[in-house]
CSV table of C-alpha atoms and ligand atoms in Angstrom, one decimal:
chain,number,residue,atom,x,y,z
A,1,UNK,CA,195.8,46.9,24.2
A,2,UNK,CA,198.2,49.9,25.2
A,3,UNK,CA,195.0,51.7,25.4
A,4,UNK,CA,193.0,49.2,28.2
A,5,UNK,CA,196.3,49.2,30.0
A,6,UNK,CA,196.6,53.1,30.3
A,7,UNK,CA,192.6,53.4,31.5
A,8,UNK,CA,193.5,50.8,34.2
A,9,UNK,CA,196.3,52.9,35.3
A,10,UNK,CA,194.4,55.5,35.4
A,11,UNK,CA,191.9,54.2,37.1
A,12,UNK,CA,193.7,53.2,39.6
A,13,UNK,CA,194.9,56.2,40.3
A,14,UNK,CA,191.9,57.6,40.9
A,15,UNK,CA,191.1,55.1,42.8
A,16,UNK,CA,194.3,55.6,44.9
A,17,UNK,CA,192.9,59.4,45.1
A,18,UNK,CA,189.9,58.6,46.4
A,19,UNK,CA,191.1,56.5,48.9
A,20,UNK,CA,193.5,59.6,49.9
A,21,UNK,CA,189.9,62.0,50.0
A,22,UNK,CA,188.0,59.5,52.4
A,23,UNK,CA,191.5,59.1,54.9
A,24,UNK,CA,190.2,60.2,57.9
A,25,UNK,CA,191.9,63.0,60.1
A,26,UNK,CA,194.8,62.5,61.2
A,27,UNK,CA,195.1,62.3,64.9
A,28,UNK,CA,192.3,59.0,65.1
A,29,UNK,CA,193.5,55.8,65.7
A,30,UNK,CA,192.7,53.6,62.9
A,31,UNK,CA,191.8,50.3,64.9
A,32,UNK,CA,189.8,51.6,68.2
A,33,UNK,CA,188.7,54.9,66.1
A,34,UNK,CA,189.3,56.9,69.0
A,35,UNK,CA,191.2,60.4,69.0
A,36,UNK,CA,194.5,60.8,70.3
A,37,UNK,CA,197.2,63.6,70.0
A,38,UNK,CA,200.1,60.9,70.9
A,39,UNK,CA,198.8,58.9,67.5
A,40,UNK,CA,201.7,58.9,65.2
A,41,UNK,CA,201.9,58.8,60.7
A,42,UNK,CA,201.3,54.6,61.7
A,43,UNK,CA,197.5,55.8,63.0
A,44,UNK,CA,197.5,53.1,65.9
A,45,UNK,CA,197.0,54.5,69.3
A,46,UNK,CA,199.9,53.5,72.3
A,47,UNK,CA,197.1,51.6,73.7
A,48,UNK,CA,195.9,49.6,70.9
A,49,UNK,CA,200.0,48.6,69.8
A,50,UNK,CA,200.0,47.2,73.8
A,51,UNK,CA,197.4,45.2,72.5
A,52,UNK,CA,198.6,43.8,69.3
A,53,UNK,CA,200.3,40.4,70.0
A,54,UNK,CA,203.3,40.7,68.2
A,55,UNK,CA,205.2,37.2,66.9
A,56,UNK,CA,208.0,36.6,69.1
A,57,UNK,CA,211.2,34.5,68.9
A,58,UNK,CA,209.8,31.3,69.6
A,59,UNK,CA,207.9,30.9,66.3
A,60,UNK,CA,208.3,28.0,63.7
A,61,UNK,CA,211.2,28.9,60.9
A,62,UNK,CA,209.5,27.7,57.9
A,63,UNK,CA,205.9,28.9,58.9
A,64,UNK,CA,206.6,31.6,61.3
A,65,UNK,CA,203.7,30.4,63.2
A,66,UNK,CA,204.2,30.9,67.1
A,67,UNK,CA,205.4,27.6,69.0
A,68,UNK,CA,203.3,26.3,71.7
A,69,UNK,CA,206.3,25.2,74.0
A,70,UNK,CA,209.5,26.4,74.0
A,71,UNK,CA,210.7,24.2,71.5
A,72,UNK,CA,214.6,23.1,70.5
A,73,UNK,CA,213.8,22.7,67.0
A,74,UNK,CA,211.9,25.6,65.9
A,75,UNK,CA,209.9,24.0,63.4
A,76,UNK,CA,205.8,23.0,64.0
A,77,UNK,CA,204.2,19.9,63.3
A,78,UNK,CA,202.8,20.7,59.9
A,79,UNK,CA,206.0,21.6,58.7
A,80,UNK,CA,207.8,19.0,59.4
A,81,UNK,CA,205.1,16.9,57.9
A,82,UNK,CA,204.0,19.3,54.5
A,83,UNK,CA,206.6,21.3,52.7
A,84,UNK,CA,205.8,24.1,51.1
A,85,UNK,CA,206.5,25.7,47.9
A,86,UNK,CA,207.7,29.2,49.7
A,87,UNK,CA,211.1,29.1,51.6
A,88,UNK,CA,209.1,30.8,54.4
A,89,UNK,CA,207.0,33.0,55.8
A,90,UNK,CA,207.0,35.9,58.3
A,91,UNK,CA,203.9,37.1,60.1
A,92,UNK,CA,203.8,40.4,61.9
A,93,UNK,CA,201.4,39.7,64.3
A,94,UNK,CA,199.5,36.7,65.7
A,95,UNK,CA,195.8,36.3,64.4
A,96,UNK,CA,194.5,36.7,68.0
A,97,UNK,CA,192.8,39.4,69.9
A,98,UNK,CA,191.5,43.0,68.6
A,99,UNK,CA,193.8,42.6,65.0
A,100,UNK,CA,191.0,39.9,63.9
A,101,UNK,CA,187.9,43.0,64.3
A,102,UNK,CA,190.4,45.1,62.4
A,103,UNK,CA,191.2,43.0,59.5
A,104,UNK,CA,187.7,42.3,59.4
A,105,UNK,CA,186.5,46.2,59.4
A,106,UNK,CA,189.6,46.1,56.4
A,107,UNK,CA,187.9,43.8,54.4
A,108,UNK,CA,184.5,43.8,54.6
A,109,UNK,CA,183.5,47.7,56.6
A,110,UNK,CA,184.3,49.1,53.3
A,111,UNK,CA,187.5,51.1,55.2
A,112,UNK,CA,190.4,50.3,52.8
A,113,UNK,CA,192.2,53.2,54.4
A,114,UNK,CA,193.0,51.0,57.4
A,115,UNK,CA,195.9,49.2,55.1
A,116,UNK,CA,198.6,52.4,55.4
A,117,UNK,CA,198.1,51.5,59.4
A,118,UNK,CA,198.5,47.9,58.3
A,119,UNK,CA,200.9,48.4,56.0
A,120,UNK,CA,203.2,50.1,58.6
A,121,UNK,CA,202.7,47.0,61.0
A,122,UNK,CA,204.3,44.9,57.7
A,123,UNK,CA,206.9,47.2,57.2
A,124,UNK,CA,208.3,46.8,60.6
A,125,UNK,CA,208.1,43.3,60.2
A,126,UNK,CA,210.2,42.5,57.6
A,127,UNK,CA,212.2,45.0,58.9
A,128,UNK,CA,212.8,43.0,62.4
A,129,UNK,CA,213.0,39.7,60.5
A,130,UNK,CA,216.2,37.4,58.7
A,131,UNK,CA,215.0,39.0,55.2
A,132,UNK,CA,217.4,40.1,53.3
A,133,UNK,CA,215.7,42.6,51.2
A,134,UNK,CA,218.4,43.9,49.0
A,135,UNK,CA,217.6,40.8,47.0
A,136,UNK,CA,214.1,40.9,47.0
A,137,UNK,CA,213.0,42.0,43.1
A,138,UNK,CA,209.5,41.7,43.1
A,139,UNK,CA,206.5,42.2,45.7
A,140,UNK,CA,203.6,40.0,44.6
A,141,UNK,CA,199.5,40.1,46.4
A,142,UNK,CA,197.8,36.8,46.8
A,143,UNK,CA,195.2,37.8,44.3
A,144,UNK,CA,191.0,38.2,44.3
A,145,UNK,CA,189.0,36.9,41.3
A,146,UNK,CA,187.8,39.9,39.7
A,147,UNK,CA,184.5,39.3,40.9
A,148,UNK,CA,185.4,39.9,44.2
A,149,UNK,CA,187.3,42.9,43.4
A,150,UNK,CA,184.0,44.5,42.1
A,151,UNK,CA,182.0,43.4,44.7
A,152,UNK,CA,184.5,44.3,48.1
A,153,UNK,CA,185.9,47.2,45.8
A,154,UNK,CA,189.7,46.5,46.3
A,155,UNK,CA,192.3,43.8,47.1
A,156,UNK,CA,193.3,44.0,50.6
A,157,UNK,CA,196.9,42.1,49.6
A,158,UNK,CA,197.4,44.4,46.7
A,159,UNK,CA,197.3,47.6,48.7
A,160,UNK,CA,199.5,45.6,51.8
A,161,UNK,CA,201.6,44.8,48.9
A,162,UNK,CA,201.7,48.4,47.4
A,163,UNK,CA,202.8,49.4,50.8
A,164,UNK,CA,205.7,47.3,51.3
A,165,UNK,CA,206.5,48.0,47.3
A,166,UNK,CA,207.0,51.8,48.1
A,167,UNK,CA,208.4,51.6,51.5
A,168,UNK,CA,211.5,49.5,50.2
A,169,UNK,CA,211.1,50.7,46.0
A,170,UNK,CA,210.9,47.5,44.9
A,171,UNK,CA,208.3,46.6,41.7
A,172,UNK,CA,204.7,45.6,42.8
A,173,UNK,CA,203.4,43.2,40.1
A,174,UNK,CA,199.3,42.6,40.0
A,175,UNK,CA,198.2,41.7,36.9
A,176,UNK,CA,200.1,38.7,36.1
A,177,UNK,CA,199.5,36.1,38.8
A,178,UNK,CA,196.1,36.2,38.5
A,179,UNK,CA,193.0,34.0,40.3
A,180,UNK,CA,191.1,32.2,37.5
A,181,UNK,CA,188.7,30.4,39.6
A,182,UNK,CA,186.3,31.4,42.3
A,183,UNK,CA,186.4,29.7,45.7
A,184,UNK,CA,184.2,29.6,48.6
A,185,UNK,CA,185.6,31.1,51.9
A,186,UNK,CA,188.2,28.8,53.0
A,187,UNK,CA,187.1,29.5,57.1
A,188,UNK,CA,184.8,26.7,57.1
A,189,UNK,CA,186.5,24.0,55.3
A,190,UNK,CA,189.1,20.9,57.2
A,191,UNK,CA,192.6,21.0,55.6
A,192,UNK,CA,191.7,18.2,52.8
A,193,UNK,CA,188.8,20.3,51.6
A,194,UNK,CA,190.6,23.6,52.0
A,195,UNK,CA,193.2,22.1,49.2
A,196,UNK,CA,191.0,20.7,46.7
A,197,UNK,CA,189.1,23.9,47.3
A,198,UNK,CA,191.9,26.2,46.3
A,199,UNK,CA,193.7,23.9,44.0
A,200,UNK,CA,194.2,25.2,40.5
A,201,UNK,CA,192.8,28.2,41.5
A,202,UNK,CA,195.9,30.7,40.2
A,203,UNK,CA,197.5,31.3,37.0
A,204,UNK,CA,200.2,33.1,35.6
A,205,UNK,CA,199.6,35.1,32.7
A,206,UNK,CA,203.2,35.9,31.4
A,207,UNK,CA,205.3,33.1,33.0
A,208,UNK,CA,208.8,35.0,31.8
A,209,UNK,CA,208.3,37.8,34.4
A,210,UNK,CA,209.4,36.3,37.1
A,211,UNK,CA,212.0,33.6,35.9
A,212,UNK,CA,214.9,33.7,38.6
A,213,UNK,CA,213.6,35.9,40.6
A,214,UNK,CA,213.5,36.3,44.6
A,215,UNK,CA,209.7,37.3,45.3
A,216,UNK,CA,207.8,38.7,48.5
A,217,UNK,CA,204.1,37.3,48.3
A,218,UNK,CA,201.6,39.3,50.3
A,219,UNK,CA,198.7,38.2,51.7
A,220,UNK,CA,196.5,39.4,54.9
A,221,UNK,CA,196.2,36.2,57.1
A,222,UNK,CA,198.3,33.1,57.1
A,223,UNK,CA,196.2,30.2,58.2
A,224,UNK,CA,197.0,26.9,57.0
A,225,UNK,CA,199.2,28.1,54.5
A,226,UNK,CA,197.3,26.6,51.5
A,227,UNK,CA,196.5,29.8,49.6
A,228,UNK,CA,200.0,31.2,49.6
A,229,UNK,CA,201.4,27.6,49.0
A,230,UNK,CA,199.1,27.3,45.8
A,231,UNK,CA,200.4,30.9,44.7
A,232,UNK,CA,204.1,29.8,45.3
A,233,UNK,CA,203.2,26.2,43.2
A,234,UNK,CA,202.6,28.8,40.2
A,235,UNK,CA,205.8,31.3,40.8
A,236,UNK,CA,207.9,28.3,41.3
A,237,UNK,CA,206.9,26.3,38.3
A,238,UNK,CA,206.9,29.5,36.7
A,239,UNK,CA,211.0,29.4,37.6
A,240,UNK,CA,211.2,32.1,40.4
A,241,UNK,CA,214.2,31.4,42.6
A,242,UNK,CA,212.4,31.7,46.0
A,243,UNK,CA,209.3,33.0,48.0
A,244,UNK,CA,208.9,34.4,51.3
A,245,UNK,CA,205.5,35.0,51.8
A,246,UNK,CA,204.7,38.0,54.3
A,247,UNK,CA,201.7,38.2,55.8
A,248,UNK,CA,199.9,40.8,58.6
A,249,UNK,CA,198.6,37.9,60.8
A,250,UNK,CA,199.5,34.6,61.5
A,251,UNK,CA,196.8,31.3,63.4
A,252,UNK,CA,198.4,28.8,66.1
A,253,UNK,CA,200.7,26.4,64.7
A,254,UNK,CA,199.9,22.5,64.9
B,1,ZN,ZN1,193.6,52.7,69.3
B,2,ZN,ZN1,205.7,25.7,60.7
């Protein structure tokens, strides 16, 4: 057993090495791939980060979904309708614009570089929003089925999540919320479908790591909220104190 768990450390680390060798130079701009001397460590060029559409104030406080109107109650339709497992969840940016090509070139252009430029984009997020991260004690990635690992390569949440984890020192944990069954993409499904689709589809493997505890779950896109909800179902019954669940890009509330 110690011995499977040492080759998987190690090959992640050479996995992590590899993914240092292919890193571009280091004056391009990881989203427009364009060369710029003003491009700083974040790899975004001035012009793209005008271009990101940041979340701003007016956002839901449960979902952190941007309002439509300028809303007293800052709290969306679906919220006030669905509760959700997670306490909350803060987006960086909305899921609009040029940040869709990007995530896309992330997950499927076989560029898993891009998630240090992502990463940052987190960072300042939580950063900028009500978390209290002193009493955050785990950071946890929505997971893949390992089917999909082999096939895309990597996780996009874990290395969002790895990130985060060594921006603020706090313990990454990947290997124990795991997802046991394999789902079809959840883009083309309504919201009943999208549930039944993803129900069940988590599991913890050793419940007693994460009893009481405050965790950050990580995934890339924040759409109806049903995958991270189905991950929090699993921490929470698992008797974790609370979730915020961060994620890179957030869709239109309801
Ligand atoms: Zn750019
Ligand atoms: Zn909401």
């Amino acid at each position: 057993m110690l011995e499977i768990r040492k080759k998987h450390s190690l090959i992640k680390t050479l996995f992590l090495t590899i993914l240092e060798l292919i890193y571009p130079e280091e004056d391009i701009c990881f989203i427009c791939d364009t060369y710029d001397d003003s491009i700083d460590e974040e790899n975004i060029c001035l012009k793209c980060k005008e271009n990101l559409r940041f979340i701003s104030d007016n956002k839901c406080s449960i979902c952190g979904k941007p309002l439509q109107s300028d809303a007293v109650i800052k709290k969306c339709y679906n919220c006030k309708k669905h509760p959700y497992y997670f306490s909350k969840a803060v987006a960086a940016l909305e899921y609009e614009g040029i940040i869709k090509e990007v995530i896309y070139k992330y997950k499927y252009g076989n560029k898993p570089y891009i998630y240090k430029a992502l990463g940052a984009l987190l960072v300042q997020a939580i950063r900028e929003s009500d978390i209290n991260i002193n009493d955050i004690d785990i950071i946890v990635p929505v997971p893949l089925h390992r089917f999909k690992i082999i096939k895309r390569g990597f996780n996009q949440s874990e290395l969002l999540a790895k990130y985060i984890s060594d921006a603020f020192n706090i313990p990454i944990s990947v290997k124990n919320l795991i997802r046991s069954k394999m789902t079809v993409r959840q883009n083309n499904l309504d919201r009943l479908n999208r549930r039944s689709n993803i129900k069940r589809a988590f599991k913890i493997k050793k419940k007693d790591d994460f009893i009481g505890k405050n965790i950050i779950l990580v995934d890339d896109i924040f759409t109806t909220g049903i995958t991270a909800d189905e991950c929090s179902k699993e921490l929470v019954q698992a008797g974790a104190r609370d979730i915020i669940v961060v994620t890179l890009a957030t869709g239109k509330s309801n």
